[in-house]
Coordinates of C-alpha atoms in Angstrom, one line a residue:
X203 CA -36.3 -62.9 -17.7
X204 CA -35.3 -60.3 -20.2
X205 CA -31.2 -60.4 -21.0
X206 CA -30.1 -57.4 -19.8
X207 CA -27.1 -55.2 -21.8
X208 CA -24.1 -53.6 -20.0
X209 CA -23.1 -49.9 -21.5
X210 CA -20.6 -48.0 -20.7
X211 CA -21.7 -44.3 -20.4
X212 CA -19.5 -41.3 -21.1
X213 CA -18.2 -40.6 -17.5
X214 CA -17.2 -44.2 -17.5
X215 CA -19.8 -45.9 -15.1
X216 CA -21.6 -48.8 -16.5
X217 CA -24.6 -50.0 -16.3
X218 CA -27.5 -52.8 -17.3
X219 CA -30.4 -52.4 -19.9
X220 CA -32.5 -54.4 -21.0
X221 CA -33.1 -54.1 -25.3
X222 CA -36.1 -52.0 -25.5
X223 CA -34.4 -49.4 -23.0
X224 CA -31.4 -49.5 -24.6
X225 CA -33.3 -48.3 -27.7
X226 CA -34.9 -45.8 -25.8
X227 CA -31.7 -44.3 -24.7
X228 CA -30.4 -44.2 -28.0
X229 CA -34.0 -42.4 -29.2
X230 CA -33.5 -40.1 -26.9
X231 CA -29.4 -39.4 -27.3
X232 CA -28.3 -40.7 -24.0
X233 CA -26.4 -43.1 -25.8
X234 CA -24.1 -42.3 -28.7
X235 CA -24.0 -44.6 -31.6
X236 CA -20.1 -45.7 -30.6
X237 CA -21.2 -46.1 -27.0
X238 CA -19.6 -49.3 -25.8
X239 CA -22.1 -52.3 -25.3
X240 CA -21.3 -56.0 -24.0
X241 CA -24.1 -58.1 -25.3
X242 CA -25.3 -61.0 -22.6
X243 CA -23.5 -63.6 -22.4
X244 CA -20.4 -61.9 -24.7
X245 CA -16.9 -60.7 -23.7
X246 CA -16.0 -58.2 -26.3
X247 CA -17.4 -54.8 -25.8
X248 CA -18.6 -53.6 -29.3
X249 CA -20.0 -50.1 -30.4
X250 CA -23.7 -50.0 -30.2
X251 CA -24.0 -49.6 -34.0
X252 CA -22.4 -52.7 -34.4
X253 CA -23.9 -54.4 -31.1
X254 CA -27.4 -54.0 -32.0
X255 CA -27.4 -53.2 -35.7
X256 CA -28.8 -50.0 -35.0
X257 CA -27.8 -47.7 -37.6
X258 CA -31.5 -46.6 -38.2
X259 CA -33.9 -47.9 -35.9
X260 CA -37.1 -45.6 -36.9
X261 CA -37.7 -44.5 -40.0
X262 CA -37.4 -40.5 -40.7
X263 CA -41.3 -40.2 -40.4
X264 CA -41.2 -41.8 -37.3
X265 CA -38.2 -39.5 -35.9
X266 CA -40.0 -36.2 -37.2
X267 CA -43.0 -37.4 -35.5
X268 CA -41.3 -38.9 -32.3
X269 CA -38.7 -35.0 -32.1
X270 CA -42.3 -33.3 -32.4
X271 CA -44.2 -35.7 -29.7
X272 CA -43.7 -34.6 -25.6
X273 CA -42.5 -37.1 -24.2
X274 CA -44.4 -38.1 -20.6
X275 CA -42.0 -37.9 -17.5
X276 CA -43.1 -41.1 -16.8
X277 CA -41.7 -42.7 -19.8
X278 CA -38.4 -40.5 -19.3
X279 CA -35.7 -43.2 -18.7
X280 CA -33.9 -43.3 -15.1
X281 CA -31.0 -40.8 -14.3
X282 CA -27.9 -42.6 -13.7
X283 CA -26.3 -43.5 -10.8
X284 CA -22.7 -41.7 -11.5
X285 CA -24.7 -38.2 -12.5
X286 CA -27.0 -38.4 -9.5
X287 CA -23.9 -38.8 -7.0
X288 CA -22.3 -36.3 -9.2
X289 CA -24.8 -33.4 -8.9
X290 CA -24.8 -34.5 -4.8
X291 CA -21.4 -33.8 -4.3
X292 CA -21.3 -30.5 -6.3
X293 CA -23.6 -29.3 -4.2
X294 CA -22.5 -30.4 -0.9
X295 CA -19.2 -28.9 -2.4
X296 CA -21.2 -25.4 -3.3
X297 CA -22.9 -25.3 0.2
X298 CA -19.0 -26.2 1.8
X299 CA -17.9 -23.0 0.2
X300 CA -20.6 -20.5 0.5
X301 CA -19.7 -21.4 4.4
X302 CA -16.0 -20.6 3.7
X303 CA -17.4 -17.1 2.4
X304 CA -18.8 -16.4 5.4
X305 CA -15.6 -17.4 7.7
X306 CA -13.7 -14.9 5.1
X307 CA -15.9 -12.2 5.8
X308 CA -15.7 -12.1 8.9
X309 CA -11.8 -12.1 8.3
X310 CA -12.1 -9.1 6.3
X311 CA -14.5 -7.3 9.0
X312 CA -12.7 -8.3 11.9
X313 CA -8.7 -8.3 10.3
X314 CA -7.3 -7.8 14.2
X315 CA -8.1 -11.6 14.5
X316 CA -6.5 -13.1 11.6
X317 CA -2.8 -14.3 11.7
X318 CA -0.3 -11.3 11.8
X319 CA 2.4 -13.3 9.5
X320 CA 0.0 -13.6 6.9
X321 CA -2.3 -10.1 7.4
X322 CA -2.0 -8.9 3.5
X323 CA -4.3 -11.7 3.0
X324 CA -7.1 -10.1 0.6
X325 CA -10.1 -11.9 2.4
X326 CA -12.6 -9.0 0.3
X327 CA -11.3 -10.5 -2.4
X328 CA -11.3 -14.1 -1.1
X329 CA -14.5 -14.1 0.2
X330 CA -16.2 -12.7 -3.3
X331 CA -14.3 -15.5 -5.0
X332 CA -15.6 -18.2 -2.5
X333 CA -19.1 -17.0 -2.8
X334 CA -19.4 -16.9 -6.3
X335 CA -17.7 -20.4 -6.7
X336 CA -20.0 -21.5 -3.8
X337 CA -23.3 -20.1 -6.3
X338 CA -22.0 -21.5 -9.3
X339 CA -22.4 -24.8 -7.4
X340 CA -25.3 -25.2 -5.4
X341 CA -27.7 -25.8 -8.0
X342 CA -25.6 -28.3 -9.3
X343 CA -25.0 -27.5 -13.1
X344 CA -22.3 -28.6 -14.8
X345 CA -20.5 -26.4 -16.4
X346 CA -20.4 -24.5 -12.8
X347 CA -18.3 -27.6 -11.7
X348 CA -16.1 -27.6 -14.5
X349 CA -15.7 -23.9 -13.9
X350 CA -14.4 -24.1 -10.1
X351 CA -13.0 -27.5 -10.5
X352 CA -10.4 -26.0 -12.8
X353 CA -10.4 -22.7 -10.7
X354 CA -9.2 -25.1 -7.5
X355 CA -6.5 -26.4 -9.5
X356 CA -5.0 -23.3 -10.2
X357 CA -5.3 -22.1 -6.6
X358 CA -3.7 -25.5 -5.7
X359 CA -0.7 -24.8 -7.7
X360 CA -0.2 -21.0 -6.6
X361 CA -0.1 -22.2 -3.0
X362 CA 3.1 -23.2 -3.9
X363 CA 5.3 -20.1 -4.9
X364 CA 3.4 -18.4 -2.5
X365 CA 4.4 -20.6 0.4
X366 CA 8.0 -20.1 -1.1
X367 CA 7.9 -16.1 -1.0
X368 CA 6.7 -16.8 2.1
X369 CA 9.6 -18.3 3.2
X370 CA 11.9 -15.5 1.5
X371 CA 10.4 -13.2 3.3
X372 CA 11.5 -15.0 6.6
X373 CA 7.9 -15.9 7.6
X374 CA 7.9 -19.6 9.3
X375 CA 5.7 -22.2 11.5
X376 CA 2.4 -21.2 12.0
X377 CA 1.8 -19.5 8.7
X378 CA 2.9 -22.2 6.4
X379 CA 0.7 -24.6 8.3
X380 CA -2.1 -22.3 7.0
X381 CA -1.2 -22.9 3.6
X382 CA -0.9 -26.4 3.9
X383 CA -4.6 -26.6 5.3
X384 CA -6.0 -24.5 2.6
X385 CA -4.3 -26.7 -0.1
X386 CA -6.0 -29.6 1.6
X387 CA -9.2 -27.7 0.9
X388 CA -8.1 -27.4 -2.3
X389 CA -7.1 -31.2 -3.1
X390 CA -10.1 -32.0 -1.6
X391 CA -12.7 -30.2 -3.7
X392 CA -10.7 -30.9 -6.7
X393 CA -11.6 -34.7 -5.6
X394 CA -14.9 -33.7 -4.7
X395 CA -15.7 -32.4 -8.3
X396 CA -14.2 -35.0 -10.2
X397 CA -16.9 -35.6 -12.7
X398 CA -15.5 -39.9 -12.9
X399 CA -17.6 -42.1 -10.5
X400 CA -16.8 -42.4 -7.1
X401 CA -17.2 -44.8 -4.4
X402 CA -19.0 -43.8 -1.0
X403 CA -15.8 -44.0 0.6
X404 CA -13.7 -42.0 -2.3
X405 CA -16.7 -39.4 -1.8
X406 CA -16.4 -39.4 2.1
X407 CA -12.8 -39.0 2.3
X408 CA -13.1 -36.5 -0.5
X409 CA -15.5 -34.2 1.8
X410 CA -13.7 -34.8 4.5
X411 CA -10.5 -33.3 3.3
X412 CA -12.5 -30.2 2.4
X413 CA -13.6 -29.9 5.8
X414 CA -10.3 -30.7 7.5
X415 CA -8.7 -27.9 5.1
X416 CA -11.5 -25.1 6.3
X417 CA -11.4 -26.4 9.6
X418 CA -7.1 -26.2 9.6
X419 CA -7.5 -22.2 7.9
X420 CA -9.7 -20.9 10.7
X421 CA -8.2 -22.9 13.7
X422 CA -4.5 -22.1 12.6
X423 CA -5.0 -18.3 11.5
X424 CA -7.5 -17.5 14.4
X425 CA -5.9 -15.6 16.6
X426 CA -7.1 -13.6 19.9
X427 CA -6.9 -9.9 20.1
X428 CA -4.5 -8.6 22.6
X429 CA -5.3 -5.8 24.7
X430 CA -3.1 -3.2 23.4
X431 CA -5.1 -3.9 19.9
X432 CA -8.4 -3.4 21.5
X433 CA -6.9 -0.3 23.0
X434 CA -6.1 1.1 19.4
X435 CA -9.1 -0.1 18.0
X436 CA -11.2 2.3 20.6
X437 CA -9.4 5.2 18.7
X438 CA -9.2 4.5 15.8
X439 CA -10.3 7.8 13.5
X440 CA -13.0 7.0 11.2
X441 CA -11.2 8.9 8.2
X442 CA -8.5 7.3 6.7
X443 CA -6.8 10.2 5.7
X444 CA -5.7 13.9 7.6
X445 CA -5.2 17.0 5.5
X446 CA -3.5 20.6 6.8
X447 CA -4.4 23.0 3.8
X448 CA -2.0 25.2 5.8
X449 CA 1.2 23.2 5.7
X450 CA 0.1 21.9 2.3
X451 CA -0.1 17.8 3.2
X452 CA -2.3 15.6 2.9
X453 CA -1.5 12.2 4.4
X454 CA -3.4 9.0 3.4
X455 CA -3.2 6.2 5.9
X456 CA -2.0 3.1 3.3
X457 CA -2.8 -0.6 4.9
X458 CA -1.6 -1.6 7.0
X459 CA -1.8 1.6 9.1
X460 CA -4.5 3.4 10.5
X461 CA -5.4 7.0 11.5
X462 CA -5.9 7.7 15.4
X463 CA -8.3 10.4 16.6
X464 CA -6.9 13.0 17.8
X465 CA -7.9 12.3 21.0
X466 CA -6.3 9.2 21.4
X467 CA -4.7 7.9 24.3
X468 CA -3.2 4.5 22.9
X469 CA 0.1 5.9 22.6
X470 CA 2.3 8.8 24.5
X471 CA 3.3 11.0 21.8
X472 CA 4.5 14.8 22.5
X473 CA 1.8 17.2 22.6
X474 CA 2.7 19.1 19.1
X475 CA 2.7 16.2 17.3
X476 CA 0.2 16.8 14.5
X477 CA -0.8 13.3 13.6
X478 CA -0.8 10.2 15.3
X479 CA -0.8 6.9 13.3
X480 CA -0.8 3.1 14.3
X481 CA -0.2 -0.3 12.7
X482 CA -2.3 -2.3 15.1
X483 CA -1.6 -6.2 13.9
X484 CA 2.8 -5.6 14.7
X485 CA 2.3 -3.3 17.7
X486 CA 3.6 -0.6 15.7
X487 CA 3.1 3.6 16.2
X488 CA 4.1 6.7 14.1
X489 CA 3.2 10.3 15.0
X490 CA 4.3 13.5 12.5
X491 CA 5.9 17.1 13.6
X492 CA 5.9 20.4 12.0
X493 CA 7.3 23.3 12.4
X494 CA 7.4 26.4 10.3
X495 CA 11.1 28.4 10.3
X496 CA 12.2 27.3 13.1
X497 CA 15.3 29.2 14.8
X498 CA 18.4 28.3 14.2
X499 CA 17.7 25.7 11.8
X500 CA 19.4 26.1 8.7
X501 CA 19.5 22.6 7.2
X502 CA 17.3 19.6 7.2
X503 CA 19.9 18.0 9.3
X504 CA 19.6 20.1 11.7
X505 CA 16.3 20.2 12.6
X506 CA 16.8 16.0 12.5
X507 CA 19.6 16.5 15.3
X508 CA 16.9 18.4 17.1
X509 CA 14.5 15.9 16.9
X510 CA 16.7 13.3 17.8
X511 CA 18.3 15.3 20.8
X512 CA 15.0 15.7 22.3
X513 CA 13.9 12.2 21.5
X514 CA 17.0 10.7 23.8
X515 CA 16.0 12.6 26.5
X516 CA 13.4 9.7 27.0
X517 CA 15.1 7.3 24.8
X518 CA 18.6 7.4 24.9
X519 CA 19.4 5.0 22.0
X520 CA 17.9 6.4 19.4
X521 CA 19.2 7.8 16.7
X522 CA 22.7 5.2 16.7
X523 CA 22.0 3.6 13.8
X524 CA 23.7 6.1 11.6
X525 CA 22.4 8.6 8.6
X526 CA 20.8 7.5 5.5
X527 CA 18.6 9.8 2.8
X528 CA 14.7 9.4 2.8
X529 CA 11.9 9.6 0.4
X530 CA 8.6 11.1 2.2
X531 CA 5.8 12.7 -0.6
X532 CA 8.3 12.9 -3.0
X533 CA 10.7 14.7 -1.4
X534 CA 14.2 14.0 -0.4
X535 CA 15.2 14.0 3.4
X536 CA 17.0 13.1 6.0
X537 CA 16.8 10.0 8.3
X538 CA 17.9 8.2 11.3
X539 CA 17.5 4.3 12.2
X540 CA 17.9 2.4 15.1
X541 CA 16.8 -0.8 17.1
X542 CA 16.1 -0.7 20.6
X543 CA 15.2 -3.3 22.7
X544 CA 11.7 -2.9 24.2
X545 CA 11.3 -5.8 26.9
X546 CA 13.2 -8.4 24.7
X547 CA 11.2 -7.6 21.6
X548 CA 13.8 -5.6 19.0
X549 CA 12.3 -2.4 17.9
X550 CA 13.0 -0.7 14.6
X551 CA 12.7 2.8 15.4
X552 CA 13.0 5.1 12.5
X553 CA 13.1 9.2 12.5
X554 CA 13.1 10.8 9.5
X555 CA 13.6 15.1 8.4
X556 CA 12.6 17.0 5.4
X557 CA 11.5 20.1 4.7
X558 CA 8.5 21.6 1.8
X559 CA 9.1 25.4 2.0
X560 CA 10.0 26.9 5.1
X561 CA 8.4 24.2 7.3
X562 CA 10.6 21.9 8.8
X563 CA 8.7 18.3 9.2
X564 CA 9.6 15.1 11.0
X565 CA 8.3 11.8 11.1
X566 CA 8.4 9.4 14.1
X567 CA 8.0 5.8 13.7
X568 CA 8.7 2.3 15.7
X569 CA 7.6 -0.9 14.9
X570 CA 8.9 -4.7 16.6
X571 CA 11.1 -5.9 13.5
X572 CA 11.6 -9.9 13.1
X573 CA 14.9 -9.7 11.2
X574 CA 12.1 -10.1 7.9
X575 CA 11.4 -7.5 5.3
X576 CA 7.7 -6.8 6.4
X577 CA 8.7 -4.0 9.1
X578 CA 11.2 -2.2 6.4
X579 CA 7.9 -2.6 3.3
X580 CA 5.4 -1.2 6.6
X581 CA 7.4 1.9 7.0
X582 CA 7.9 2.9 3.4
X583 CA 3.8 2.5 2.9
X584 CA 4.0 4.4 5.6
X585 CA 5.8 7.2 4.1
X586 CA 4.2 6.8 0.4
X587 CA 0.7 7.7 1.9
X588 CA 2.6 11.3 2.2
X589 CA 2.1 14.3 -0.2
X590 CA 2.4 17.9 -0.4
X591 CA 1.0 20.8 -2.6
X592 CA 4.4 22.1 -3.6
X593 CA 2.6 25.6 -4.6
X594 CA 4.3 27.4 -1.6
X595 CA 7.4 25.3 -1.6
X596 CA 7.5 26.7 -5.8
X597 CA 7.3 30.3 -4.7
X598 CA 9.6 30.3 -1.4
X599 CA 12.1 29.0 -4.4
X600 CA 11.3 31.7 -6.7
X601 CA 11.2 33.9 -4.2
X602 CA 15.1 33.0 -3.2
X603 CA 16.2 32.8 -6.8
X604 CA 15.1 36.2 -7.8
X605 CA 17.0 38.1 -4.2
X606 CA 20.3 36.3 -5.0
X607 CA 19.9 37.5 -8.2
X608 CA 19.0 41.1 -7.6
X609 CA 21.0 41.3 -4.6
X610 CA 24.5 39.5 -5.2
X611 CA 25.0 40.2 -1.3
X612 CA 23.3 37.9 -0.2
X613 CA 24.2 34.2 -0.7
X614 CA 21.4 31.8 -1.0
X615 CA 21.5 30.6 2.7
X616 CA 21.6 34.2 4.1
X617 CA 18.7 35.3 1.6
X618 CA 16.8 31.9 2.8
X619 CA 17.2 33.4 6.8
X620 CA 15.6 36.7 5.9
X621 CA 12.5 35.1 3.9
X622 CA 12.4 32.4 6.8
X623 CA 12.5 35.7 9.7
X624 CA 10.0 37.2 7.4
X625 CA 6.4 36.9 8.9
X626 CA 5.4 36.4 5.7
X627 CA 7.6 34.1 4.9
X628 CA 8.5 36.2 1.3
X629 CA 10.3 39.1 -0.1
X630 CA 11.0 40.9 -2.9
X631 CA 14.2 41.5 -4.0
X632 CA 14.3 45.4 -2.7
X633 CA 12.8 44.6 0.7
X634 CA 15.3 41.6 0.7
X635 CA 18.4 44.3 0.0
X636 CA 16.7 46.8 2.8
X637 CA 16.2 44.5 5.7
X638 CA 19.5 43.0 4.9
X639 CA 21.3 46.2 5.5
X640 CA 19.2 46.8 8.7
X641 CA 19.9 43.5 10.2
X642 CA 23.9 43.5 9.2
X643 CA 24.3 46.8 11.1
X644 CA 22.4 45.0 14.3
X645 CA 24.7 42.1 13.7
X646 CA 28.2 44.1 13.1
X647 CA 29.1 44.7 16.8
X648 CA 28.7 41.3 17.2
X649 CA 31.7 39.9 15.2
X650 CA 35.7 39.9 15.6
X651 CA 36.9 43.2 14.9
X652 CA 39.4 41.8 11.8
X653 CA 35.9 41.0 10.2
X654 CA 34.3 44.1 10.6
X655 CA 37.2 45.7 9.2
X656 CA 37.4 43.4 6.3
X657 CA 33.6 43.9 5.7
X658 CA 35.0 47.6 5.5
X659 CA 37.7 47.4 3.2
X660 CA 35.3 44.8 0.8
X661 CA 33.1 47.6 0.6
X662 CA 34.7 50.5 0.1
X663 CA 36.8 48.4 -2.6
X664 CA 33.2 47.8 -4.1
X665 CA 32.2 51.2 -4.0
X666 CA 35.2 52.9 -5.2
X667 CA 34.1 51.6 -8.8
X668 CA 31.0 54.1 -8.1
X669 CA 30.6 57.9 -9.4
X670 CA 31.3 60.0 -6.2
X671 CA 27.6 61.3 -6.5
X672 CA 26.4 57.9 -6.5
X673 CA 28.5 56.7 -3.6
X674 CA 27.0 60.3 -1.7
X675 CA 23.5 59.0 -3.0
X676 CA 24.6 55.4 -1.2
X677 CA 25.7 56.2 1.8
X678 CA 22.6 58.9 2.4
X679 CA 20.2 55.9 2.0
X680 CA 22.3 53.6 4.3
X681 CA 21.9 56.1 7.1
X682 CA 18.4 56.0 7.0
X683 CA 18.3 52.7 6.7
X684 CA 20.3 51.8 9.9
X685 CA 18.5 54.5 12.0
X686 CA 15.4 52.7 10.7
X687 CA 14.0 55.8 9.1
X688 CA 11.1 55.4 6.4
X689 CA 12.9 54.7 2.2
X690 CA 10.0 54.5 -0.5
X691 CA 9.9 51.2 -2.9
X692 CA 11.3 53.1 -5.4
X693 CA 14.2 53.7 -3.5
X694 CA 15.1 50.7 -2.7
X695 CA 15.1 49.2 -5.9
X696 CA 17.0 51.8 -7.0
X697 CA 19.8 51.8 -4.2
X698 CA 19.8 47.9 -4.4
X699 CA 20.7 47.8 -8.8
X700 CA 23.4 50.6 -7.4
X701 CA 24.8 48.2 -5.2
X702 CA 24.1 45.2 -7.5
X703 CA 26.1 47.1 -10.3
X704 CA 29.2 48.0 -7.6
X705 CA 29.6 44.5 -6.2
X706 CA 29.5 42.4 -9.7
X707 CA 33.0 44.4 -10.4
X708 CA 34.4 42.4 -7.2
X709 CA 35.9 39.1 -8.7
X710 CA 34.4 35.8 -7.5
X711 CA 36.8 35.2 -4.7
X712 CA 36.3 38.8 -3.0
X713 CA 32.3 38.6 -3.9
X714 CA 32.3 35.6 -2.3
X715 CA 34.2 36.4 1.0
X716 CA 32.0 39.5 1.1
X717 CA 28.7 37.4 1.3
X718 CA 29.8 35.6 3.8
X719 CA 30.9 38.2 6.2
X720 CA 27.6 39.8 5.5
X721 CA 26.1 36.7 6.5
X722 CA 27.4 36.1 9.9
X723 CA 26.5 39.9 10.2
X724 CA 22.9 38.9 9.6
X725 CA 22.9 36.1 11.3
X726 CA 24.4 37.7 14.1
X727 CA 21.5 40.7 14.2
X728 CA 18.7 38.0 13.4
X729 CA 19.6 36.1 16.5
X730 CA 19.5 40.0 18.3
X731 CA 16.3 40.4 17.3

């Protein structure tokens, strides 16, 4: 019986040759010339050079003629045990995760039944990566499983810090136990894909792990779709965003919320809402108003007290959480928050005010809030997905600055009433100063009689600084334009510098006190009309 020779191969398995195949091997570079080899009968593993004496065992005609020879598969020398189990396991391990793909997909199709602690999961993105791992594997190359062996380690470790802004974020139970069963996954294949040899019982537990870890992810972050979400789902728009050239927004529905048709019935929402949004996975709705000039609003605050005021009317509590400035599009605002209790589950309910020209908007939004910071980060994505053409807003501005500067008047919030009265919402200067004059003289008889008279003596100390054909010139014009007689362009602009020139002699305090009685006067004859 031949002696047989034990060598150690690279991934550390061993096993028994007898002289001839060792040479073979060694022919053929399956062995290295420092592989170890324990000659029979010997103790002390040696390198094969020095085993065998094998420094050159052909000569180099041999080798050229031995390189340039096919060698017959039959004569090819038998695969090793270790590297046969090896490429096994990668691609039981490749097949394991091209079925985790699929189980991520359908968490990224159907995102209603994944785990509402944990639903910014990117399972697009998680399913691509599983796939592509689960390819790299199945046809069991090696430098694949080197590739997602060290990949799995990496994900191993990031479970980590993730688990612990997890945990910052106030998100408990359930959810962590997801985490734990995906880094069992994780340990597992790691095992699985150790290129050393492994025992059939190292191997099974190995797999097993892997399977326990996918099993533990969809068992634990399965959840069943409630009826309200089904409800939601039914109408949900197919768009994800809503544009209104004519109040100049355009509102993109950022994740997690989605766009409801506008035939919707999830929700009750008042009839003029404009858009209705929900955030299916928390419960959560949001619905938008607008309204362009509407009366009696002067300030964004106001038209957030009118809001609110007809908000309580159904829901008395809200709005008790005090004032605090919003950010919607860009632009600053106005906003209320408050939590309500909605059959033991605490509600963050949130209305918030601005204004982009002369339309007033509001935004109407309640979510149930946990005490973590998910609710707060949902309704700021919220209002992010806002934005507005500011080309109107620009000229309504421009359209303000240029009256209070041809017609000192007017202060800015009395020249903003007459634009906003305006059906078309703008004015220049000279129609500004005409319609002013018109509505004051409506407005007059409304007010005290010490302000009328002090409008009086205000003027006439203004116009005293006028020639007395000029003040003739004045007055004429004035006439006309309270029996709302017909004035050309022309003299308008010129009656309004004549006036511009007469009141810019008042100092500040008497210009100012002037404005505002003219105000009120305008106010008063605005609300007349």
């Amino acid at each position: 019986m031949a002696r047989k020779y034990k060598v150690r191969l690279d991934d550390g398995s061993q096993i028994d040759l007898d002289l001839q195949a060792v040479k073979d091997w060694r022919t053929q570079g399956l062995l290295k010339r420092d592989s170890p080899v324990l000659k029979p009968g010997s103790k002390q593993w040696q390198p094969l050079h020095q085993a065998l004496e094998l420094q050159d065992l052909r000569s180099p005609s041999q080798k050229r003629a031995a390189s340039s020879k096919k060698v017959e598969p039959a004569a090819a020398p038998a695969m090793p045990r270790a590297i046969a189990r090896q490429t096994w396991r990668t691609i039981v391990a490749g097949v394991l995760l091209v079925a985790a793909a699929v189980g991520a997909g359908f968490f990224w199709l159907r995102p209603e039944r994944w785990l509402p602690a944990l639903d910014r999961a990117p399972w697009r993105e998680i399913a691509l990566g599983l796939l592509i791992s689960g390819l790299l594997l199945v046809r069991g190359w090696e430098w694949g499983r080197r590739i997602v062996r060290l990949l799995a380690f990496v994900a191993a470790f990031a479970v980590f810090p993730l688990a612990g802004l997890l945990i910052v974020d106030g998100v408990r139970g359930r959810a962590l136990f997801v985490l734990a069963a995906a880094w069992v996954m994780l340990s597992g294949l790691i095992a699985l894909l150790s290129g050393a040899w492994l025992s059939r019982m190292q191997a099974a537990a190995s797999l097993l792990l892997v399977l326990a870890g996918i099993a533990g992810v969809g068992q634990l972050g399965l959840v069943e779709e409630s009826e309200e979400q089904k409800r939601v789902r039914e109408f949900l728009a197919g768009d994800g965003s809503f544009n209104d050239a004519e109040l100049g927004l355009t509102l993109e529905a950022r994740e997690p919320w989605r766009l409801l048709r506008a035939d919707q019935g999830a929700v009750t929402v008042p009839p003029e809402a404009r858009v209705v949004l929900a955030r299916p996975r928390r419960g959560g709705f949001a619905y938008l108003l607008a309204v362009k000039a509407p009366r009696g609003i002067v300030t964004v605050d106001d038209y957030l007290n009118r809001v609110l005021l007809e908000r309580a009317q159904t829901q008395p509590a809200v709005g008790g959480g005090g004032r605090h400035e919003v950010t919607v599009g860009g632009i600053q605002g106005r906003g209320a928050t408050s939590f309500l209790d909605a059959g033991g589950v605490r509600v963050r309910d949130l209305t918030a005010a601005w204004r982009s020209g002369w339309t007033y908007f509001a935004l109407v939004a309640w979510l149930p809030d946990d005490g973590s910071p998910g609710p707060r980060r949902d309704l700021e994505a919220l209002q992010a997905g806002f934005s507005f053409t500011q080309t109107m807003a620009r000229l309504l501005e421009q359209s303000v600055d240029a009256v209070t500067r041809d017609v000192p008047l007017l202060s800015r919030a009395t020249a903003e009433a007459l634009l906003r009265e305006s059906s078309a919402q703008m004015m220049a200067p000279e129609q500004a100063f005409r319609r002013g004059f018109q509505l004051a003289g409506a407005g007059l008889p409304g007010l005290p009689a010490a302000e009328a008279q002090e409008i009086g003596a205000l003027t006439a100390a203004a116009y005293a600084g006028l020639s007395a054909k000029d003040r003739t010139r004045l007055a004429a014009y004035l006439e006309r334009v309270r029996a709302d007689q017909p004035t050309l362009p022309q003299e308008d602009r010129e009656m309004a510098a004549l006036t511009k020139r007469a009141l810019l002699q008042l100092n500040a305090a008497r210009l100012g006190r002037i404005q505002e009685l003219y105000g009120k006067a305008i106010a008063a004859g605005i609300a007349r009309g």
